[in-house]
Coordinates of C-alpha atoms in Angstrom, one line a residue:
X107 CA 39.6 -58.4 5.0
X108 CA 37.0 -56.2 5.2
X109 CA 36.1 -53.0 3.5
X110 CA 33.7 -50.5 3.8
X111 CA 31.8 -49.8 0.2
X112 CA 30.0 -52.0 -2.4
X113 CA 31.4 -51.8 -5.7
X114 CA 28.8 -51.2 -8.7
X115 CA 31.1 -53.3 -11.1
X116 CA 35.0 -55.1 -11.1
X117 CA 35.9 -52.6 -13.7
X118 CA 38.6 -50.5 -12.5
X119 CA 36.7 -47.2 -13.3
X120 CA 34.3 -48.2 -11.1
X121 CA 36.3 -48.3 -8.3
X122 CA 37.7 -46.0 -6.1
X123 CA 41.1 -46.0 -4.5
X124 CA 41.0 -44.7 -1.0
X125 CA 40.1 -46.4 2.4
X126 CA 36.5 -45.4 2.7
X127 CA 35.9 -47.4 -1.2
X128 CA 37.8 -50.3 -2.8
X129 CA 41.4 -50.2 -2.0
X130 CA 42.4 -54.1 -1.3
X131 CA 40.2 -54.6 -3.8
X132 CA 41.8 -52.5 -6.7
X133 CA 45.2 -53.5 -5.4
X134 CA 44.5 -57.6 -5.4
X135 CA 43.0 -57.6 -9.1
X136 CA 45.0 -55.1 -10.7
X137 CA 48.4 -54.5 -8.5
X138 CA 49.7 -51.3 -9.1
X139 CA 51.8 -49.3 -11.6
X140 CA 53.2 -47.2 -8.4
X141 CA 52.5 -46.0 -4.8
X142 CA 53.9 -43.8 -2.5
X143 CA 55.7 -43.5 1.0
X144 CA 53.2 -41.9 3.8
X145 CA 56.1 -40.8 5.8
X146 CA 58.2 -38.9 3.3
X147 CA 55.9 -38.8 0.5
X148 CA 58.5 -40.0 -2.1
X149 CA 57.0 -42.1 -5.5
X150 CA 58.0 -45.4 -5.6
X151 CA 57.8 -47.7 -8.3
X152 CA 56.2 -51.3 -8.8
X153 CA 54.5 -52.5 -12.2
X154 CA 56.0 -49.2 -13.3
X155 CA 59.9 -48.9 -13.2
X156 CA 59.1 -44.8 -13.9
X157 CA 57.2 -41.2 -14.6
X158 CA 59.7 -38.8 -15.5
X159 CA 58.8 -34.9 -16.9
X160 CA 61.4 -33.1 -18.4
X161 CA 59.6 -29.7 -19.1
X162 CA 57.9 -28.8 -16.0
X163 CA 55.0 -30.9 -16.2
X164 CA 53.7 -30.7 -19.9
X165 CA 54.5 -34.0 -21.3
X166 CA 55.6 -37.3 -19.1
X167 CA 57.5 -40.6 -20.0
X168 CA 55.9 -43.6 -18.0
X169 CA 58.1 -46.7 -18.2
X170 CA 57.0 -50.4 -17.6
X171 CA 58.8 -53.3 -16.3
X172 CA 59.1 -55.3 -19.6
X173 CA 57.1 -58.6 -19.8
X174 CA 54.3 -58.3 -17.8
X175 CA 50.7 -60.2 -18.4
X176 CA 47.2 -60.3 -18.1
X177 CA 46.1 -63.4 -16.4
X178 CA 44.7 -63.9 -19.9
X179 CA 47.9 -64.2 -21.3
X180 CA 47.7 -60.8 -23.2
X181 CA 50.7 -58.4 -22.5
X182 CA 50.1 -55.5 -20.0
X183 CA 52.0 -53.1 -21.8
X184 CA 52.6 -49.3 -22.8
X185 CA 49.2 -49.9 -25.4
X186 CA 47.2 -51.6 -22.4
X187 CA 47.7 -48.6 -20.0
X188 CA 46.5 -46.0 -23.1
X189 CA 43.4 -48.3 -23.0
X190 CA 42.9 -48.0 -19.7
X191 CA 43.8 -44.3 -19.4
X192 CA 42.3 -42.9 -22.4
X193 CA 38.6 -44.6 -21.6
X194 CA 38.8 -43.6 -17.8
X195 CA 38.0 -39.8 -19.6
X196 CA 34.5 -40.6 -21.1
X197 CA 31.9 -39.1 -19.0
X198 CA 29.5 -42.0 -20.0
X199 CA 31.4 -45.0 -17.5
X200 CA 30.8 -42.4 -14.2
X201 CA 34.0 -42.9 -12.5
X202 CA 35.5 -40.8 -10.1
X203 CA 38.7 -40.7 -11.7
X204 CA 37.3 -38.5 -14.5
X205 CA 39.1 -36.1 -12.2
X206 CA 42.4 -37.0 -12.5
X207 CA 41.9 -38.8 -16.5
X208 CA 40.8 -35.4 -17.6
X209 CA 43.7 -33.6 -17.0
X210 CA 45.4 -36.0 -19.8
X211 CA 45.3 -34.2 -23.5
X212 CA 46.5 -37.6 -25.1
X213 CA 49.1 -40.1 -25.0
X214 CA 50.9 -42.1 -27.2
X215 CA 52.9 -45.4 -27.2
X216 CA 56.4 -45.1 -28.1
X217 CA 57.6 -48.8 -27.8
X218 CA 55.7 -52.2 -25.4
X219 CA 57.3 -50.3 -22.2
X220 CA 57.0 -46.9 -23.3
X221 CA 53.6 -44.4 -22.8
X222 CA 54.1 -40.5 -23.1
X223 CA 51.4 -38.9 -21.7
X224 CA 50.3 -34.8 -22.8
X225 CA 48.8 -32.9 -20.0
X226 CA 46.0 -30.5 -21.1
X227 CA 48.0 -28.0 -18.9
X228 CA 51.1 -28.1 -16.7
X229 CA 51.4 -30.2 -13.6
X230 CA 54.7 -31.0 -12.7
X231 CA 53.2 -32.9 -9.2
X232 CA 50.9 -35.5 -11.9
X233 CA 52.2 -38.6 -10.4
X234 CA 49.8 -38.1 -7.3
X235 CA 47.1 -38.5 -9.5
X236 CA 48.4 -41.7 -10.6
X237 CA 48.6 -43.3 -7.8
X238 CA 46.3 -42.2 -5.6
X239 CA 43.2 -43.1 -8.5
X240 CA 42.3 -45.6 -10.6
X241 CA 45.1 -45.1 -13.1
X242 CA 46.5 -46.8 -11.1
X243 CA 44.8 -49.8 -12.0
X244 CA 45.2 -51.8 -15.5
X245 CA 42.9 -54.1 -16.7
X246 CA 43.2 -56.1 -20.2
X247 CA 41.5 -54.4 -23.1
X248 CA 40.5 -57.3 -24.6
X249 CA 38.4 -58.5 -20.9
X250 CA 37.1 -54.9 -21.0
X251 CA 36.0 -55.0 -24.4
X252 CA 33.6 -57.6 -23.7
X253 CA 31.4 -55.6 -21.9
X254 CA 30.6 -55.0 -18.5
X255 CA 28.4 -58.3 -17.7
X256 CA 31.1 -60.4 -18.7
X257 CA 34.0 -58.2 -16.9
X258 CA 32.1 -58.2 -13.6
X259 CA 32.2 -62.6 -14.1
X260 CA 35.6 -62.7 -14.8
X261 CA 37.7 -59.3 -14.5
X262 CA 40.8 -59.7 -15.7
X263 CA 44.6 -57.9 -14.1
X264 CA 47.7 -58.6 -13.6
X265 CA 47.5 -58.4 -9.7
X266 CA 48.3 -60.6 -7.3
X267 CA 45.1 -62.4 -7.2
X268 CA 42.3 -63.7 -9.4
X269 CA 38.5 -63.9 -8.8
X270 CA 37.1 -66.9 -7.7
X271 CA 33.2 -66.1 -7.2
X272 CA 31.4 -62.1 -6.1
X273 CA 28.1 -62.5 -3.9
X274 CA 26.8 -59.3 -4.0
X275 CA 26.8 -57.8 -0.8
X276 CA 28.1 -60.3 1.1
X277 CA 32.0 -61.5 -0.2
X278 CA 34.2 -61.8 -2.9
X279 CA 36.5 -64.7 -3.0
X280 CA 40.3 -64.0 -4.2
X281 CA 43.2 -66.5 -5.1
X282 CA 46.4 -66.4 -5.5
X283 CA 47.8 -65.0 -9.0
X284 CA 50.4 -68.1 -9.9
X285 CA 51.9 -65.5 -12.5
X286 CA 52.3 -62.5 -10.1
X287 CA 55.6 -60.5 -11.8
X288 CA 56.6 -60.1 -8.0
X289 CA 56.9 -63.8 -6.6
X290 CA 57.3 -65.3 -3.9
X291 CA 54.2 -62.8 -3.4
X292 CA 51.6 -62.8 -2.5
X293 CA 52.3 -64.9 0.3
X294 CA 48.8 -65.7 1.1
X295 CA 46.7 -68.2 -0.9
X296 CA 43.3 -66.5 -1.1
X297 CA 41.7 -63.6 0.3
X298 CA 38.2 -63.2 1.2
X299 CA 36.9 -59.5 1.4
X300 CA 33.3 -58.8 2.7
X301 CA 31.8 -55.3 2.9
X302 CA 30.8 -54.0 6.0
X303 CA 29.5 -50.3 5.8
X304 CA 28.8 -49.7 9.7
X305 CA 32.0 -49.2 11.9
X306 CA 30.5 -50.8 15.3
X307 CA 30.2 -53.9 13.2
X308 CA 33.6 -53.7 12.1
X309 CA 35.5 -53.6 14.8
X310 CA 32.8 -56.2 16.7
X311 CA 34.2 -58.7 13.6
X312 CA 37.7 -58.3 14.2
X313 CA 37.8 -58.4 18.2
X314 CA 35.9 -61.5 17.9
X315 CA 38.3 -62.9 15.4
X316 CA 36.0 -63.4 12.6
X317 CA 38.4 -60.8 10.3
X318 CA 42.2 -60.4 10.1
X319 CA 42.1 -56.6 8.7
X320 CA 40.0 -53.9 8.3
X321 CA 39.4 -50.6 6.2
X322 CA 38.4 -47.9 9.3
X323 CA 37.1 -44.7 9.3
X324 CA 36.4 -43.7 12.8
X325 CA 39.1 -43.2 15.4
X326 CA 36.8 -44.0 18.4
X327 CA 36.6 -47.8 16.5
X328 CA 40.3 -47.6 16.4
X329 CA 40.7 -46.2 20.0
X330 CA 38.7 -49.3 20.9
X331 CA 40.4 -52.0 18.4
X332 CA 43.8 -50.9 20.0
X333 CA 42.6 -50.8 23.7
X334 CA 41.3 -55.0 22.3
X335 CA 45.0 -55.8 21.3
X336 CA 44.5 -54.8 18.0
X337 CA 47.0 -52.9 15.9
X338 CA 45.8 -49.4 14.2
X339 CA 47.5 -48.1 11.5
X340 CA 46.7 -44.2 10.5
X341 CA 47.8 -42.3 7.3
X342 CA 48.6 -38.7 8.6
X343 CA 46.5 -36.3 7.0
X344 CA 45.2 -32.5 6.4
X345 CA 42.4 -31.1 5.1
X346 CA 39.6 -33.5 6.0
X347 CA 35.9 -34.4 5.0
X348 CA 33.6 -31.8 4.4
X349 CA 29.7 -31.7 4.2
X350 CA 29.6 -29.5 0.8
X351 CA 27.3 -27.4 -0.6
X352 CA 26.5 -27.3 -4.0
X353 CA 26.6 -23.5 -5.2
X354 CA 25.0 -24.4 -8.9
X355 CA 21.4 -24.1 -7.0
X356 CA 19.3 -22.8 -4.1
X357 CA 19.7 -22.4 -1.4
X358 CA 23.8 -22.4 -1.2
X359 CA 24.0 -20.6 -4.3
X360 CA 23.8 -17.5 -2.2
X361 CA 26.7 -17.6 -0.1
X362 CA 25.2 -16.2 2.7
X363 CA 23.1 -19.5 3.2
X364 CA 26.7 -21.1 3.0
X365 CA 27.6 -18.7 5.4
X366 CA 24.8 -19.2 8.2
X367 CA 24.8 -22.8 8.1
X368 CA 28.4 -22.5 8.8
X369 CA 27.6 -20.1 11.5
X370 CA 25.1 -22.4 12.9
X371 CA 26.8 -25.4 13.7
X372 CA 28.9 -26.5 17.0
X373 CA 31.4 -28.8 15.3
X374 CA 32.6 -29.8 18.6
X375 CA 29.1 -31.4 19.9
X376 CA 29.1 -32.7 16.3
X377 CA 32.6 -34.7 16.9
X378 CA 31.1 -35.8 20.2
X379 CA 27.3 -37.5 18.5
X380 CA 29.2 -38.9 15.7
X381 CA 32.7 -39.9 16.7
X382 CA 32.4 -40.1 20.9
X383 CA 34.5 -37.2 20.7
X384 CA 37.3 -38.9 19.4
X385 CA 38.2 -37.7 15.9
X386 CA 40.6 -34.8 15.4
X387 CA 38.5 -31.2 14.5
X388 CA 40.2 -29.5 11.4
X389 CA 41.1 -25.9 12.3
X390 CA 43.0 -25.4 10.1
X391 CA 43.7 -26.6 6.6
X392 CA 46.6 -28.2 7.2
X393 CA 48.4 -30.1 10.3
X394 CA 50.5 -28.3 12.3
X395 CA 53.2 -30.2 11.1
X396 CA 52.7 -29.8 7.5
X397 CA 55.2 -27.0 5.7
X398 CA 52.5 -25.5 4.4
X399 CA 50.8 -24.6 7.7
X400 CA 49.1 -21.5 8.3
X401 CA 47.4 -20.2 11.6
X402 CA 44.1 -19.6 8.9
X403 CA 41.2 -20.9 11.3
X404 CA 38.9 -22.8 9.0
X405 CA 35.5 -22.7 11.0
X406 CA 33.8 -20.4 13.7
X407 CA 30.5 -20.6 16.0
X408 CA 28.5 -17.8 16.1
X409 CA 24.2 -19.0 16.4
X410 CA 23.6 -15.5 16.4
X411 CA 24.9 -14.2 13.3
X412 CA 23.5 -17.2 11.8
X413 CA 20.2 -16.1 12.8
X414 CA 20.4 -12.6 11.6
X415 CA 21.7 -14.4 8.1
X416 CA 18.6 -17.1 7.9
X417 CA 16.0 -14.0 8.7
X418 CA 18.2 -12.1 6.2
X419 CA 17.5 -14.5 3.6
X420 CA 14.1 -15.4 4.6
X421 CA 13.0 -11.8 4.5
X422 CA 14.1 -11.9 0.6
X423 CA 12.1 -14.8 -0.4
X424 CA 15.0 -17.3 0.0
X425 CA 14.6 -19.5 3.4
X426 CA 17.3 -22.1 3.8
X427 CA 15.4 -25.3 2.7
X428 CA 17.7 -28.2 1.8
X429 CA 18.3 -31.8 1.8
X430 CA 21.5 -33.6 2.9
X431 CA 21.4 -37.0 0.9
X432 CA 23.4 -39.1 3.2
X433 CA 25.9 -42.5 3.1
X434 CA 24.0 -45.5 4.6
X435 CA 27.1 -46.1 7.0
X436 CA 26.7 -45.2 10.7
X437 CA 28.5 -42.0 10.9
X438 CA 27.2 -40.7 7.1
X439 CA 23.6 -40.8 8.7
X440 CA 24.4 -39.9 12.5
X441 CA 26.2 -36.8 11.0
X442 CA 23.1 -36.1 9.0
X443 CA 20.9 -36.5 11.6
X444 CA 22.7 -34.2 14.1
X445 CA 22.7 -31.2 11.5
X446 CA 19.3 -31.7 11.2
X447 CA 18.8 -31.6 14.9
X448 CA 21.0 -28.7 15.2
X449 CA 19.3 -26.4 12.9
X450 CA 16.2 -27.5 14.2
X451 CA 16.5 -24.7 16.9
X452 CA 16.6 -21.8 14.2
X453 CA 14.2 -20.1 12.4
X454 CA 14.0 -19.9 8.5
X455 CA 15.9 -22.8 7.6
X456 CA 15.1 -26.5 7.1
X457 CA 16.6 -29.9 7.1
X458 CA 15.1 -33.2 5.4
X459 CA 17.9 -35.9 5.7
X460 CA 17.8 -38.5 2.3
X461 CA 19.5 -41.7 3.2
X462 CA 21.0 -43.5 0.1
X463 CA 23.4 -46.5 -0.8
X464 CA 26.7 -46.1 -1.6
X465 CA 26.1 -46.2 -5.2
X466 CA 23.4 -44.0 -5.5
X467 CA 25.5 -41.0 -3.3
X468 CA 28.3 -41.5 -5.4
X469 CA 25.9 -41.1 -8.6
X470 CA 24.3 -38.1 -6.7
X471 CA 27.9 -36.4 -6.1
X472 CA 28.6 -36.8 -9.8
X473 CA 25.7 -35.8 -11.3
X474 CA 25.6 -32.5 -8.6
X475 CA 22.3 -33.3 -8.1
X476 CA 22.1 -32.9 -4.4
X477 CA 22.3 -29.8 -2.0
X478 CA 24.4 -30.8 0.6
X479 CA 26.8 -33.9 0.9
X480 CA 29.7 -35.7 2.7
X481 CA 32.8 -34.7 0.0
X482 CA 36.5 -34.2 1.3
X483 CA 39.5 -32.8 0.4
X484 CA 42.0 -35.4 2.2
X485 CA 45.7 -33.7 1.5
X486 CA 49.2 -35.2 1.2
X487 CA 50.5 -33.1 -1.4
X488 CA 48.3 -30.3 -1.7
X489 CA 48.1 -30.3 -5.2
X490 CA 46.0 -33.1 -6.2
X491 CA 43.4 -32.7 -3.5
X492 CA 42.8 -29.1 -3.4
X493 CA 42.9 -28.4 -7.3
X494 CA 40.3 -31.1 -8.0
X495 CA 37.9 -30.0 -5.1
X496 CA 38.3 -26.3 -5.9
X497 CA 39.2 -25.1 -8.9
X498 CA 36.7 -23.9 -11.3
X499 CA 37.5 -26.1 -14.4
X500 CA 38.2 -29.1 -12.4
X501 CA 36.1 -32.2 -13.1
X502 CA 36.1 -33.0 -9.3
X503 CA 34.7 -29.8 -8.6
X504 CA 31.5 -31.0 -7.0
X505 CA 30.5 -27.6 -5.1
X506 CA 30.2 -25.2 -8.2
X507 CA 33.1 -22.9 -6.7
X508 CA 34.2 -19.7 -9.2
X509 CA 36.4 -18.0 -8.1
X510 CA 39.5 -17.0 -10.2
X511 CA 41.4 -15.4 -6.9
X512 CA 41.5 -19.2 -6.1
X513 CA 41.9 -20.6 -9.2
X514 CA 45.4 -18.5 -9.6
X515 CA 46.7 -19.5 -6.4
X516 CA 45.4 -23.3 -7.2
X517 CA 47.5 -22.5 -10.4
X518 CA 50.5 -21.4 -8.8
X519 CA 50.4 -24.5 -6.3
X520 CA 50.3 -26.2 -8.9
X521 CA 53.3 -25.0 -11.5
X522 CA 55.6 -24.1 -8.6
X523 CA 58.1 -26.4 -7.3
X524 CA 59.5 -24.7 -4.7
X525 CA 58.5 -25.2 -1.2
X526 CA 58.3 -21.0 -0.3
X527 CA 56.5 -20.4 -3.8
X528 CA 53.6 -23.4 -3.0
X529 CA 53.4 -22.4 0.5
X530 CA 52.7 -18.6 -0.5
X531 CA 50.2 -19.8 -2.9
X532 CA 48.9 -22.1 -0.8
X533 CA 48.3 -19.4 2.1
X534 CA 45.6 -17.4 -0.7
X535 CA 43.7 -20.8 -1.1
X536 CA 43.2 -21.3 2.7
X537 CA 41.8 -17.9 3.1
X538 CA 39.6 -18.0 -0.4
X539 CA 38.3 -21.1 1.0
X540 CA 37.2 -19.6 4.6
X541 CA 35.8 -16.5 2.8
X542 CA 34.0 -18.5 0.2
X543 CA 32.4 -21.5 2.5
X544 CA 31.8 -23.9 -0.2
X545 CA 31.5 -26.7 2.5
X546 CA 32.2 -27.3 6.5
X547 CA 35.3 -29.2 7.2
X548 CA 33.8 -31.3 10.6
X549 CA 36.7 -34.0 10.8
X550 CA 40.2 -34.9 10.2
X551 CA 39.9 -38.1 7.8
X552 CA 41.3 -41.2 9.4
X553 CA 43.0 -43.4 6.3
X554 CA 43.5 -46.3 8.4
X555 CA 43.4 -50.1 8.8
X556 CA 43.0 -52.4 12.1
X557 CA 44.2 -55.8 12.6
X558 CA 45.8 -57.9 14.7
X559 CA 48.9 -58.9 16.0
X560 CA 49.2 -61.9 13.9
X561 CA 48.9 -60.3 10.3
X562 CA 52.1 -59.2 9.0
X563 CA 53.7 -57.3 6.1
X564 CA 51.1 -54.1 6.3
X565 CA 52.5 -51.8 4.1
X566 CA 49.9 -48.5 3.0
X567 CA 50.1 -46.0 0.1
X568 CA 48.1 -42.5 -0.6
X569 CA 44.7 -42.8 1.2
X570 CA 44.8 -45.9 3.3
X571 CA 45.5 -48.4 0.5
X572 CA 46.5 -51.3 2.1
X573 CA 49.1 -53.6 -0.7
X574 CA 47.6 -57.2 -0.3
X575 CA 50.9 -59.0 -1.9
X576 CA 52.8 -58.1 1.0
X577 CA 50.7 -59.4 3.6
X578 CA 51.4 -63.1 5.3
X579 CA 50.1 -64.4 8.5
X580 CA 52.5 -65.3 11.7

């Protein structure tokens, strides 16, 4: 299997559950407390038999199948989870899933299969953030405990496979879990998962048969795997990735340098440089076949309003200087590159293009020490993705956006459960977000996987997060 990002450590914090990160990974070491259908979008349960509210979101009951283990023989229970949960919140282990941990005031065990968990405030749609982060991943305390040397040697789940040996940057070796709660699975003995960051090399590996599955991220590479036999398999999505702009300094602190660079750019000869025209252009925030579709257009052209802008701005002193730090995969640096070349036919404003690993962009993006950025805002439930990106006191809130118009209707989303209520709210976000530009939606993400005919059992869950257990070979 193949996968497209180098963890920095086996620790579940560290890893990131969507198919552009860690996914199989995740999923083989630690399993999963629950996931979720694509199609319908209704929780289902695993290691997990349940995640119940009964006051609209303030307090939730998460129930555990009873008897599960640690492949060190200590019990993965209601205490083990609080572990997990409760240290995914300190700022100090950088993980991404600050996001969704911080939204926890505290929890509590009630008995081995019982953890209630406190929200800071209401949020009757939590479970997303369950599933689709890495609470959803439970490692043993007392593994953890150890320190991160001796993790990263010998992590320790309950998943339905162990670690045989990690060469850095090149392959981990996986076997399987003899004490898997779910047997028969997994049905295959071992996995072996590389990383491969560039797509053309991707799809090269599995046409020639040297991989059975792979994480994929551009639909021209999936166009092609299919036209080759192969099988593609797409989470449908809205929202997308965005190249965002961090508003806590210059230039995009002035949201007419937002604004102009916005202006500036043909999106559609962008989609053609960096995805052969292939990928699906975000007009609006959502799919057309979303309820929560609204006719809100999310971008528009205009190179000469954009040049009245970046003389605008120049004239004050403030001349759109700034530096995209870039992904080292193909399209992270193709994309930067064609901005660059883009903007290279105005006046006043300046590209330099900073090409880091995968590592170092995440540390970049969590630190906000960057200008501009590749980000997204990939949405199922609009919820999870949109209230993290956007809202003001949101840990996920990369781009500095303040804006408490926004932050009421990301509110309402939020504590509504009706369908006409969330949509209404909803409606308010997508036109705060087109009047406040904090970043260019340039492409529908593609949560996908390719493999071939062969490979059997492929089942998905939130972002592209392929479940390994279920997997067997024809």
């Amino acid at each position: 299997m193949l996968q497209t990002a180098e963890p920095r450590s086996l620790d579940p914090a560290a890893l990131s559950n969507t198919w552009a990160h860690h996914p199989v990974l995740g999923n083989a070491l630690y399993g999963t407390l629950m996931i979720n259908n694509v199609d319908t979008l209704e929780t289902e349960y695993k290691m997990a038999t349940g995640f119940s509210t009964e006051d609209d979101g303030t307090t939730f009951t998460l129930t555990l199948q009873p008897g599960l283990t640690f492949t060190d023989g200590t019990s993965l229970d209601a205490a083990a989870v609080k572990f997990n949960w409760d240290r995914l919140k300190d700022p100090a282990l950088g993980s991404s899933s600050i996001r969704q941990a911080s939204q926890i005031a505290h929890t509590e065990v009630i008995d081995p299969t019982t953890l209630r968990i406190t929200l800071i405030a209401p949020n009757p749609h939590y479970g997303v953030s369950v599933f689709s982060s890495a609470l959803n991943w439970i490692a043993s305390p007392t593994a953890l405990e150890k320190g991160r040397e001796s993790f990263d040697q010998a992590p320790v789940g309950a998943g339905p496979f162990t670690l045989v040996s990690w060469t850095r940057q090149a392959k981990m070796e996986l076997t399987k879990n003899p004490g898997y709660y779910e047997a028969p699975k997994p049905y295959l003995d071992g996995l072996t998962i590389q990383v491969v960051a560039d797509s053309n090399t991707r799809l090269n590996s599995m046409i020639t048969g040297g991989a059975d599955l792979a994480s994929e991220t551009n639909m021209a590479s999936i166009r092609k795997a299919e036209a080759a036999g192969l099988i593609g398999e797409i989470v449908p999505t809205g929202g997308g990735q965005m190249m965002a702009m961090n508003q806590r300094r210059a230039p995009f602190d002035d949201e007419r340098a937002r604004r102009a660079v916005s202006l500036a750019l043909d999106l559609a000869i962008i989609n053609s440089i960096v995805y052969e025209g292939e990928n699906i252009f975000p007009n609006t925030l959502f799919d057309q076949q979303s309820p929560f579709y609204t006719d809100v257009p999310l971008n528009e052209t205009d190179a000469e309003q954009a040049q009245q802008l970046f003389n605008e701005l120049a004239q004050e002193g403030k001349p759109v200087n700034f530096n995209f730090v870039s992904y080292p995969t193909t399209e992270s640096r193709t994309l930067a590159e064609a901005v660059q070349t883009q903007l290279s036919a105005f006046d006043n404003v300046d590209v330099n293009v900073e090409v880091v690993d995968a590592t170092a962009a995440g540390a970049r993006a969590t630190d906000r020490d960057f200008d501009m950025i590749i980000s997204s805002a990939v949405i199922q439930d609009p919820d999870y993705p949109l209230w993290n990106a956007f809202h003001s006191e949101s840990k996920g809130n990369f781009v500095g956006t303040n804006d408490p118009e926004l932050d009421a209707a990301l509110d309402a989303g939020r504590l509504e459960i009706s369908l006409e209520a969330r949509k209404e709210a909803y409606n308010i976000v997508q036109e705060r977000l087109v009047a406040l530009t904090p970043g260019i939606f340039y492409t529908r993400a593609v949560p996908s996987v390719i493999y071939g005919d062969t490979v059997k059992g492929v089942v998905l869950y939130t972002l592209g997060s392929p479940l390994p257990e279920n997997i067997w070979i024809n």
